[in-house]
Tab-separated table of C-alpha atoms and ligand atoms in Angstrom:
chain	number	residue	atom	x	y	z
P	1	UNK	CA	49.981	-53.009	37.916
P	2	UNK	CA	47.040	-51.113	38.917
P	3	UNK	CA	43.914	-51.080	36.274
P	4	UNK	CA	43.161	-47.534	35.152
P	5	UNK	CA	40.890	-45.745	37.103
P	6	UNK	CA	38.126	-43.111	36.874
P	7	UNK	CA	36.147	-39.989	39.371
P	8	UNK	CA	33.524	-40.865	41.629
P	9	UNK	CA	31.314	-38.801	43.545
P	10	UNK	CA	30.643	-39.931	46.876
P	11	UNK	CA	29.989	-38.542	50.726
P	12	UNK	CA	32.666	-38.956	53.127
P	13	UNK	CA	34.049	-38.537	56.594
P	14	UNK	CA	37.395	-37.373	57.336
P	15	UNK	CA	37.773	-38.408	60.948
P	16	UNK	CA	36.011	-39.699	63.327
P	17	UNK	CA	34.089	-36.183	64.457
P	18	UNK	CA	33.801	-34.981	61.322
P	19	UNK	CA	30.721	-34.716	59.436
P	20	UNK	CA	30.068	-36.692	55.726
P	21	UNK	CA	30.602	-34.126	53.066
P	22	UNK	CA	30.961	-34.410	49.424
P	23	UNK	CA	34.097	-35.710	47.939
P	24	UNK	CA	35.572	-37.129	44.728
P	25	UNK	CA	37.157	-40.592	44.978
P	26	UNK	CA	39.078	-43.033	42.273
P	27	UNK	CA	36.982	-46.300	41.208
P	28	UNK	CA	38.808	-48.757	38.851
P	29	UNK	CA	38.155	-49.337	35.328
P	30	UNK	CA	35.796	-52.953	34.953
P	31	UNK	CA	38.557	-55.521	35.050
P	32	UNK	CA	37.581	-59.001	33.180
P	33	UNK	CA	35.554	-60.058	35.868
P	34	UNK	CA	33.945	-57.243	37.246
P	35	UNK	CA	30.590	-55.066	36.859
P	36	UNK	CA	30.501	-51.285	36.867
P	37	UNK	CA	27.127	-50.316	38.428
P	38	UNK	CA	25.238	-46.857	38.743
P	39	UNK	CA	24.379	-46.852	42.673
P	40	UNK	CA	20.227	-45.379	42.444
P	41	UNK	CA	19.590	-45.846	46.575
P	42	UNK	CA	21.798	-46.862	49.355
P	43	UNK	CA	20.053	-47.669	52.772
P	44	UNK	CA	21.750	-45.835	55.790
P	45	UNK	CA	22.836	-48.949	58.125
P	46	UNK	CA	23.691	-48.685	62.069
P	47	UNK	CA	27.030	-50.274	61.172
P	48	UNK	CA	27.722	-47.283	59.057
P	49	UNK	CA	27.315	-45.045	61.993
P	50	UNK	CA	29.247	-47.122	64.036
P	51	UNK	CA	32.340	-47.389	61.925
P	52	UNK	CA	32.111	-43.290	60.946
P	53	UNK	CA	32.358	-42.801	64.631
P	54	UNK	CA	34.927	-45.936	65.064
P	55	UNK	CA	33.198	-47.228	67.757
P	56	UNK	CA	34.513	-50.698	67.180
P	57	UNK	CA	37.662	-49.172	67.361
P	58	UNK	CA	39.044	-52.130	69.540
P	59	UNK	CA	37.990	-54.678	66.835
P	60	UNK	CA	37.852	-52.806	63.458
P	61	UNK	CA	39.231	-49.374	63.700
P	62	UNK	CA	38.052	-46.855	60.916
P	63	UNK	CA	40.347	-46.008	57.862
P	64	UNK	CA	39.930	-42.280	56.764
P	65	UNK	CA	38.492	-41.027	54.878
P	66	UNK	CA	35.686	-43.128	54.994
P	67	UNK	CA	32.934	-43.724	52.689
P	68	UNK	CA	30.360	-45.739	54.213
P	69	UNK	CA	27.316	-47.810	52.860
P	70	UNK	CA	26.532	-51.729	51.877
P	71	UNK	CA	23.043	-51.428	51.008
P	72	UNK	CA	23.215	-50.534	47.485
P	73	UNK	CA	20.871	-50.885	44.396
P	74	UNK	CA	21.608	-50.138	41.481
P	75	UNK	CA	21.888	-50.184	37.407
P	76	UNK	CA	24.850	-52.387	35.537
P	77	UNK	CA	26.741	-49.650	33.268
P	78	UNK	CA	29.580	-51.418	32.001
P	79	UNK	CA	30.844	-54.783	32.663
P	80	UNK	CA	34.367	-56.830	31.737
P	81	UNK	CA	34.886	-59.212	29.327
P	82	UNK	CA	34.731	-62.590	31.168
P	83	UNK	CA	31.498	-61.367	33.371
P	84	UNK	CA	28.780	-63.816	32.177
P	85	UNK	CA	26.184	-62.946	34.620
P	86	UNK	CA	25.018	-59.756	34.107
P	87	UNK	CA	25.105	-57.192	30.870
P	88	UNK	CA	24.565	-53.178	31.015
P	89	UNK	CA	20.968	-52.309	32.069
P	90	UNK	CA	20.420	-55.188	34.402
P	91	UNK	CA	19.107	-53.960	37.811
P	92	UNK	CA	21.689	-55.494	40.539
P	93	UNK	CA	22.558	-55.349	44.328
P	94	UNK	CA	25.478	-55.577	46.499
P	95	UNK	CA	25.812	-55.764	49.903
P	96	UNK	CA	28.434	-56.210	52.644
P	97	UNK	CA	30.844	-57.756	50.739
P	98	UNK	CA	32.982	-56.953	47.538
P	99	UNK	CA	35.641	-60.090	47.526
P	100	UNK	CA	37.315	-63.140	49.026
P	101	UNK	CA	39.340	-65.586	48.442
P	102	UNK	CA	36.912	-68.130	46.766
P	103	UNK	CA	39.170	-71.472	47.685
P	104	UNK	CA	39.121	-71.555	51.622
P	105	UNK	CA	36.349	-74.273	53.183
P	106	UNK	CA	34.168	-71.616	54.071
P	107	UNK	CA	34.050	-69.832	50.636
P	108	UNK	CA	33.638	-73.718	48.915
P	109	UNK	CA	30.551	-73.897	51.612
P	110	UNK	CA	29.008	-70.524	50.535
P	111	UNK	CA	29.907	-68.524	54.186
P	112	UNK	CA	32.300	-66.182	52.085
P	113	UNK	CA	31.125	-63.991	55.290
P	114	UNK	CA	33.796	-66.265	57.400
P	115	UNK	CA	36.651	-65.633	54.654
P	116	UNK	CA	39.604	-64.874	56.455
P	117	UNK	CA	40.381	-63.102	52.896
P	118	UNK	CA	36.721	-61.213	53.040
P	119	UNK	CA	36.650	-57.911	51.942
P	120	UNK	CA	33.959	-55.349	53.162
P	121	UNK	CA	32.324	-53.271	50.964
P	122	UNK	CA	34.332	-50.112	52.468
P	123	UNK	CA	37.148	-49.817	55.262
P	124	UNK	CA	38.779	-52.983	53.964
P	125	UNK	CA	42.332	-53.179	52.158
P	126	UNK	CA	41.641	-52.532	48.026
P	127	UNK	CA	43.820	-55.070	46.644
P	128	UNK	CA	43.052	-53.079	43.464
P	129	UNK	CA	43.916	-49.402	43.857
P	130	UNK	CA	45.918	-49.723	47.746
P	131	UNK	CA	44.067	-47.681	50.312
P	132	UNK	CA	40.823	-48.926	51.585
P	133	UNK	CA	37.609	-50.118	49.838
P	134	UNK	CA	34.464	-47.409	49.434
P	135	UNK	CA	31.122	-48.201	49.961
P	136	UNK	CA	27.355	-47.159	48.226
P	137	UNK	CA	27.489	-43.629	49.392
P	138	UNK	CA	28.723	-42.697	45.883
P	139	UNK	CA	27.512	-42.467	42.278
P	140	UNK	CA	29.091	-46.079	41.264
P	141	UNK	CA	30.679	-48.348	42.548
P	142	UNK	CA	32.792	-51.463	40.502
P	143	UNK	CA	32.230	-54.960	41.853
P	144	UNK	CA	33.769	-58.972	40.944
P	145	UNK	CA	30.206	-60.381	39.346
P	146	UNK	CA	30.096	-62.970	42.024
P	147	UNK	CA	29.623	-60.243	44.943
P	148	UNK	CA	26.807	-58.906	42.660
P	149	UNK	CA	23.107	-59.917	43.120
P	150	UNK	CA	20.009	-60.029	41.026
P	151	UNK	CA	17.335	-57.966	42.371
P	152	UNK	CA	13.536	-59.157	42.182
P	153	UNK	CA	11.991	-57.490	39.199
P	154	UNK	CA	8.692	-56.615	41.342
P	155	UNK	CA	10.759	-54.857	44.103
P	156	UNK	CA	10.923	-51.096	44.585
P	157	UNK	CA	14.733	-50.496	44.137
P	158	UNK	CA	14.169	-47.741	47.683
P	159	UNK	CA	13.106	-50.467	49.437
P	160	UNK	CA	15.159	-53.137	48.156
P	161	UNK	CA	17.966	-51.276	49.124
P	162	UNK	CA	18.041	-52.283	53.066
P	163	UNK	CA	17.708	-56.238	52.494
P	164	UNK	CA	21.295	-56.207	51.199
P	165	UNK	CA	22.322	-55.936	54.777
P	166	UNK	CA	19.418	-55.447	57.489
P	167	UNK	CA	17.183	-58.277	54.897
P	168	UNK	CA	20.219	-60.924	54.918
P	169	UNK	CA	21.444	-60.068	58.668
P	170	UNK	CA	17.699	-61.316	60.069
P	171	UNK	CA	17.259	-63.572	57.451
P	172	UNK	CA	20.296	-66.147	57.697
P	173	UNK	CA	19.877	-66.439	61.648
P	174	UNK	CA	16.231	-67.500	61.160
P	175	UNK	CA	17.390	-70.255	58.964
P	176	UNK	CA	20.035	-71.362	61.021
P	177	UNK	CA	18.315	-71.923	63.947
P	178	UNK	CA	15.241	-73.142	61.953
P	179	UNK	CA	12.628	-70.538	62.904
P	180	UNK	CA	8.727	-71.570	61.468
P	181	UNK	CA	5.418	-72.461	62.548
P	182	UNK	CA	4.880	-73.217	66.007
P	183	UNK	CA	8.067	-71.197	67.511
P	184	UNK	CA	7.448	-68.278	69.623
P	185	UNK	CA	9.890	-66.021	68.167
P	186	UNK	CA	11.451	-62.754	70.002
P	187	UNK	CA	12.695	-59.544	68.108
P	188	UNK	CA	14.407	-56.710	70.411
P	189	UNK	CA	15.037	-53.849	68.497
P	190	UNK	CA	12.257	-52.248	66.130
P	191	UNK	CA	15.059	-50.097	63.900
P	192	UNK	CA	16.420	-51.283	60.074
P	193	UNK	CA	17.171	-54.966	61.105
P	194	UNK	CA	13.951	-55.308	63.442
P	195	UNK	CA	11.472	-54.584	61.520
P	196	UNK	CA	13.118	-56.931	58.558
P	197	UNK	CA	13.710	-59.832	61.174
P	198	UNK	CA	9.305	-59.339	61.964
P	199	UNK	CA	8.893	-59.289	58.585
P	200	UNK	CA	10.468	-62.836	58.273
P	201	UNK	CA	9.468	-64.235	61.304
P	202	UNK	CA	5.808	-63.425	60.437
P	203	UNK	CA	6.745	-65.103	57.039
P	204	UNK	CA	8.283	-68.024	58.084
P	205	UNK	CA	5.335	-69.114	59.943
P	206	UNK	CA	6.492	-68.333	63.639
P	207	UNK	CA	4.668	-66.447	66.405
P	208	UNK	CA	6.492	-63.265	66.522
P	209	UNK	CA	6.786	-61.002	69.769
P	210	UNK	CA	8.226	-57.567	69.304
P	211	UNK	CA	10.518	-56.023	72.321
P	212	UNK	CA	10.549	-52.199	71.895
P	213	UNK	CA	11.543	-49.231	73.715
P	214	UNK	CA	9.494	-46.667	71.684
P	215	UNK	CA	5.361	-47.223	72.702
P	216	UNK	CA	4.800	-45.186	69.201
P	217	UNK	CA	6.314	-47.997	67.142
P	218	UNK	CA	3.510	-50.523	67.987
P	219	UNK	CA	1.445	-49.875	65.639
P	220	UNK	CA	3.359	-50.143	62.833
P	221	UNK	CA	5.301	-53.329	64.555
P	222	UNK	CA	1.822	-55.169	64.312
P	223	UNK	CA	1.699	-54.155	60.827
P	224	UNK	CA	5.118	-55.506	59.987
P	225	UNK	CA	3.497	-59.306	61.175
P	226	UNK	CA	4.027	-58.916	65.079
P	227	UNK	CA	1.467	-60.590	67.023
P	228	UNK	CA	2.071	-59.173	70.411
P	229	UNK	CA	4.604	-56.091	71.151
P	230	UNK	CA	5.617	-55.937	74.583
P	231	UNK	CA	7.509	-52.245	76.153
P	232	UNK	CA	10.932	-53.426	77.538
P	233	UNK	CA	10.997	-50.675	79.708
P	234	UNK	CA	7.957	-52.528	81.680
P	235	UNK	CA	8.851	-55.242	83.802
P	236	UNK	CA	5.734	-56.703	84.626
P	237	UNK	CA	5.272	-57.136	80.689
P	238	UNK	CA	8.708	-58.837	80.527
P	239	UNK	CA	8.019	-61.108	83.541
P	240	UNK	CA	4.783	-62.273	81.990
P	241	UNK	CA	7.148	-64.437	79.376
P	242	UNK	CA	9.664	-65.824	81.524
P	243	UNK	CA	11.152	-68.863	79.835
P	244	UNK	CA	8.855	-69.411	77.050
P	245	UNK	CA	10.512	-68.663	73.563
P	246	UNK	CA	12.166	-70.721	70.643
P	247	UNK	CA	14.134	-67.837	69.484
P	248	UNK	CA	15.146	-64.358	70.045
P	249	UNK	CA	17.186	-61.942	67.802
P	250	UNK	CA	18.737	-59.304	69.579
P	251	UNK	CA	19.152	-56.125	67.067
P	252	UNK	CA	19.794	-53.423	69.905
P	253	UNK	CA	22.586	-50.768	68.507
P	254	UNK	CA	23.201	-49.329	71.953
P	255	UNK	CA	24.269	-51.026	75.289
P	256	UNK	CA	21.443	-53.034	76.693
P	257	UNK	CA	20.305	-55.417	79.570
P	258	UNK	CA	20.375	-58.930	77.552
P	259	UNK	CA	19.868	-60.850	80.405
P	260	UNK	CA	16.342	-59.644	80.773
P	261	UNK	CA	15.727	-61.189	77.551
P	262	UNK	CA	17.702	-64.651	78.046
P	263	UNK	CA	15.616	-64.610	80.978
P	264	UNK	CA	12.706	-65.626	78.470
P	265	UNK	CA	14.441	-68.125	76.666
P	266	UNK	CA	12.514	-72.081	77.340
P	267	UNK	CA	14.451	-74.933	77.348
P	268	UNK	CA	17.204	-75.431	74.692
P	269	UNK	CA	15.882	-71.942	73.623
P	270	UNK	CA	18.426	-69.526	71.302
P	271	UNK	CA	19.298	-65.803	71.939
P	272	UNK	CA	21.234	-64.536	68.398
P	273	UNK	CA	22.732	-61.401	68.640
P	274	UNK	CA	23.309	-59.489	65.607
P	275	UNK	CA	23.158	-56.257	67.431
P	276	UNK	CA	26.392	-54.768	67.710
P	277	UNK	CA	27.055	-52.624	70.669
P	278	UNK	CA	30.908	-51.510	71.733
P	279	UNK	CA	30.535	-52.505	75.242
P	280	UNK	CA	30.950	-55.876	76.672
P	281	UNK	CA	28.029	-57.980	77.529
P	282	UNK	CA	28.133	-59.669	81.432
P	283	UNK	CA	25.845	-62.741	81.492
P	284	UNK	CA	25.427	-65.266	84.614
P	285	UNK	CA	26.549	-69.146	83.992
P	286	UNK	CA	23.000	-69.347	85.661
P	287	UNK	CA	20.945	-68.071	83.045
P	288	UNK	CA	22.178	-70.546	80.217
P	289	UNK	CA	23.129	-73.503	82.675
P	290	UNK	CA	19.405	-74.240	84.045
P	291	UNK	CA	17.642	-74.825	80.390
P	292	UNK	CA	20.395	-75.242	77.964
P	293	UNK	CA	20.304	-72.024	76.816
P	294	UNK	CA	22.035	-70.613	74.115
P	295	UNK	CA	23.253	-67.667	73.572
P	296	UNK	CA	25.744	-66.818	69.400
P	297	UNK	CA	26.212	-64.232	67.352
P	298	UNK	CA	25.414	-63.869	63.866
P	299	UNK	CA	27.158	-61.976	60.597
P	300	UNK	CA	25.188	-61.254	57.686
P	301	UNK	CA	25.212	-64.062	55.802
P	302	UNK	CA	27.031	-65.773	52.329
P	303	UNK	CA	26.111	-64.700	48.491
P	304	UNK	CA	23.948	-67.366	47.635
P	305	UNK	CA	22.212	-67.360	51.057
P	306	UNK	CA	22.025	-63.379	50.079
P	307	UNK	CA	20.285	-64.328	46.743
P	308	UNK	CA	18.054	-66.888	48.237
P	309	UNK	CA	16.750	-63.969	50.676
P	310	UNK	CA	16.295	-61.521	47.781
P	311	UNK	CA	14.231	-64.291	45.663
P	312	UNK	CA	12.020	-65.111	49.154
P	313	UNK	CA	11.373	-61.563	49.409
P	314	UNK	CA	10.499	-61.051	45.457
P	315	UNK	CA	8.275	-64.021	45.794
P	316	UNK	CA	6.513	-63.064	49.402
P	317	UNK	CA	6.522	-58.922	48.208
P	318	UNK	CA	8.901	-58.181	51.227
P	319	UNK	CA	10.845	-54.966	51.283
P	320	UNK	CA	11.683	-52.614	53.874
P	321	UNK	CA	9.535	-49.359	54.934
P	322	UNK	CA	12.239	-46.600	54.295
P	323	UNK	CA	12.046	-43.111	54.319
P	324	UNK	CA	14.521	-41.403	51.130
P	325	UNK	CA	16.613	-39.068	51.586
P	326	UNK	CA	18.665	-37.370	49.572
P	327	UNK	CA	22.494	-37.430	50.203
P	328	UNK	CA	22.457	-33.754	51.598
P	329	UNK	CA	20.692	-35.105	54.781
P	330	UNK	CA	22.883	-37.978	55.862
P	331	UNK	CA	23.943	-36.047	58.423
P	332	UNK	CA	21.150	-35.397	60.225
P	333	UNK	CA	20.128	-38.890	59.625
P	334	UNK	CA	22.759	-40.052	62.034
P	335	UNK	CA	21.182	-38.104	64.553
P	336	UNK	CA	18.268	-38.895	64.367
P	337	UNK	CA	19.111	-43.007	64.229
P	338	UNK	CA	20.772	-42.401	67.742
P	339	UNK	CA	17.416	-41.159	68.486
P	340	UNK	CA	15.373	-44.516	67.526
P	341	UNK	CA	14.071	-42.359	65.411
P	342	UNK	CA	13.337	-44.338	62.258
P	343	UNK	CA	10.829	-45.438	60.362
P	344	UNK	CA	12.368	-47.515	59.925
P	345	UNK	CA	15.763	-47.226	57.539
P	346	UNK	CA	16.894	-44.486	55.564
P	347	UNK	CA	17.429	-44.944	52.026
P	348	UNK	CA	19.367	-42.536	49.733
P	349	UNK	CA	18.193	-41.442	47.124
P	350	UNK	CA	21.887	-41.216	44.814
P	351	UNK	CA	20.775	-38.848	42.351
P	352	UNK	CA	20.746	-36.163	45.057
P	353	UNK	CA	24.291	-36.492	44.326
P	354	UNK	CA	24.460	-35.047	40.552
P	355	UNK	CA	24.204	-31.489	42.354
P	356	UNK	CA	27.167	-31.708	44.439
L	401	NAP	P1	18.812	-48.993	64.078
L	401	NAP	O1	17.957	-48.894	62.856
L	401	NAP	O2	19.381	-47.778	64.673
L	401	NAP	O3	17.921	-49.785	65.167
L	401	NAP	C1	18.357	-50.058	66.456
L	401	NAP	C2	17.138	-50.163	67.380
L	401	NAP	O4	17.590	-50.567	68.674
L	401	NAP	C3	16.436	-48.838	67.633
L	401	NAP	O5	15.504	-48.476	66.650
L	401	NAP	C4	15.756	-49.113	68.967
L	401	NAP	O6	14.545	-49.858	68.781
L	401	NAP	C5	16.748	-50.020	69.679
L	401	NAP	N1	17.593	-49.258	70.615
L	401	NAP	C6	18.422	-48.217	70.312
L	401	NAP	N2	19.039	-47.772	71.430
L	401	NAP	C7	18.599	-48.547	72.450
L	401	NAP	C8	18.878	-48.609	73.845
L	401	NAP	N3	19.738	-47.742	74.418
L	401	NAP	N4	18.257	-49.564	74.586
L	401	NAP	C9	17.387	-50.437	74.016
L	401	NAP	N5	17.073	-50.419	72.715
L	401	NAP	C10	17.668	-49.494	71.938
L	401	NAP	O7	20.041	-49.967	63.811
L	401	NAP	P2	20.213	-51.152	62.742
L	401	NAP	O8	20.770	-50.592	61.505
L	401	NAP	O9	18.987	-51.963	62.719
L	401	NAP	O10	21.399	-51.977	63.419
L	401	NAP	C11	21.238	-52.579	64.681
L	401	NAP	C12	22.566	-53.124	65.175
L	401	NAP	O11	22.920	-54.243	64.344
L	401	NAP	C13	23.730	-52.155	65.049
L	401	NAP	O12	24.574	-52.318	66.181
L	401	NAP	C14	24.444	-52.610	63.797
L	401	NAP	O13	25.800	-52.262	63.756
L	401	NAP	C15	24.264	-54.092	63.897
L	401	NAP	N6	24.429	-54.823	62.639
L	401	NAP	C16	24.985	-56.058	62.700
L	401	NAP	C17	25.111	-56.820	61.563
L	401	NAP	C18	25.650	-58.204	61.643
L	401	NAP	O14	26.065	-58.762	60.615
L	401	NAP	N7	25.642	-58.818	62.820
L	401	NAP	C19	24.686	-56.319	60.343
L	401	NAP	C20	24.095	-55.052	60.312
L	401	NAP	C21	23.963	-54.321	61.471
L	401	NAP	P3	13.232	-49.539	69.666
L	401	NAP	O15	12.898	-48.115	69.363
L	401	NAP	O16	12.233	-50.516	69.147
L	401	NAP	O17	13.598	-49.798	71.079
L	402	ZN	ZN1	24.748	-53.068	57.679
């Protein structure tokens, strides 16, 4: 039977060259084990633009209509009887993620990201209400209390906002491949997930080389915790570190060169992608084969890994630099992320959407 449910407002897109315009969609009642939660700001994500468009059409086509957004902060309003984690008032998070099956071995081992049960936070089957999940463009949204997080009391909830996805996309990879002191550490990609991943790096200890095409973002790249920032677009800056890093994360949106940056990977060095462009990547046996080279992907990362970040950030005082917005210019927004134009994520401000 499905729970009751209740009006929504939210932004949405009806196909995939239509703009996001407001809409009203059904959220469920709290069931025992879920949280009802106010949505204040939801950061404006690549991915969203990508799936709006469906330009992983080949690998996750797009469900209309679509309601974008995983970045979302908000307020608890109501929550179900058996939810022991959080009460009304509490200041919460989700991010990429609303379910999963909770028994398979990479659920017991906290990579509910792996699930072959996962759900997304929108344009995955609702086993709730049929149809597709919806995602933080909206008022509220109701979430199981295990896909919600605690957010950092010290934290600007604007700011916040971004880590849920761009925060825990940089952040897991790091760990994985054990980034810290001593590494020289690559970041292509100053947008929403670049600027987080400097952020860390410079945390975490590492020596941390930004890879840009945009000469105005230096500045604020060295800011972030860069210690050198080097113009792609230059060769003779690229050639100058041929084969000398630890680590790179690649966080490029649009189709790219990567060889020119496994070209700088040192022995047994690591190039992550978490960048997700539609086109396929060619890359020469001969430049992994010569130094051991490695080259993976990476997918945000599992709830308690999620929380982890969020606590590391409340402790170091990390958040991103956003610009709000209110819902009205979403639009535009797009644009102006196909433009590298963004300093450097857009977070929307939700009450923008009482007026609609
Ligand atoms: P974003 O804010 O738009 O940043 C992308 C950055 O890439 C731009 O600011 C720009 O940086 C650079 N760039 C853009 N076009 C380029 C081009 N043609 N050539 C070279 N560089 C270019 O995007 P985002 O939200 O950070 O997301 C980045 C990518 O990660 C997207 O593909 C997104 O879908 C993906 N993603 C993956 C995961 C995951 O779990 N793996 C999670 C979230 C997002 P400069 O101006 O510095 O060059
Ligand atoms: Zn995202």
């Amino acid at each position: 039977m499905h729970p009751t449910t209740y009006k929504a407002k939210a932004y949405s897109a009806i196909s995939e060259t239509s703009p996001l315009a407001s809409t009203k969609i059904n959220r469920r009642e709290p069931t025992d084990r879920d949280v009802q939660i106010e949505i204040l700001f939801c950061g404006i994500c690549h991915s969203d633009l990508h799936s709006v468009r469906n330009e992983w059409s080949e690998f996750m086509p797009t469900n209309y209509p679509i309601v974008p957004g995983h970045e979302i902060v908000g307020r608890v309003t109501k929550v179900g009887s058996a939810v022991t984690k959080y009460k009304a008032g509490d200041l919460v998070a989700v991010g990429c993620m609303v379910d999963s099956d909770r028994t398979c071995p990479h659920c017991k081992a906290g990579l509910e990201q792996f699930c072959p049960n996962m759900v997304l936070t929108f344009n995955s089957p609702d086993k709730h209400l049929g149809g597709v999940t919806y995602g933080g463009y909206s008022e509220s949204i109701v979430v199981d209390e295990h896909f919600v997080l605690r957010l950092p009391s010290n934290l600007n909830p604007a700011g916040a906002a971004p880590l849920l996805c761009a925060g825990i996309t940089t952040y897991s990879p790091m760990h994985h491949w054990g980034v810290g002191k001593g590494q020289k550490v690559g970041v292509v990609g100053l947008g929403g997930l670049g600027h987080m991943a400097v952020k860390f790096a410079h945390a975490l200890g590492a020596h941390v080389i930004v890879f840009s095409t945009s000469p105005n973002k230096k500045e604020d790249a060295l800011r972030f915790g860069a210690d050198e920032v080097v113009l792609s677009r230059n060769a003779d800056e690229m050639q100058k570190h041929g084969g000398s890093f630890d680590f790179i994360l690649d966080a490029v949106s649009a189709d790219h060169d990567i060889n020119a940056y496994i070209n700088l990977l040192g022995v047994d060095g690591n190039l992550t992608l978490v960048g997700a462009p539609a086109e396929p990547l060619r890359v020469p046996a001969f430049g992994l084969i010569p130094r051991r080279r490695s080259l993976s992907g990476s997918m945000i990362g599992g709830i308690a890994e999620t929380q982890e970040m969020l606590d590391f950030c409340g402790k170091h005082n990390i958040s991103a630099d956003v610009e709000v917005i209110p819902i009205q210019k979403v639009n535009e927004a797009y644009e102006r992320l196909l433009k590298s134009d963004v300093k450097y994520r857009f977070s929307i401000d939700m009450a923008s959407l009482k007026s609609e």
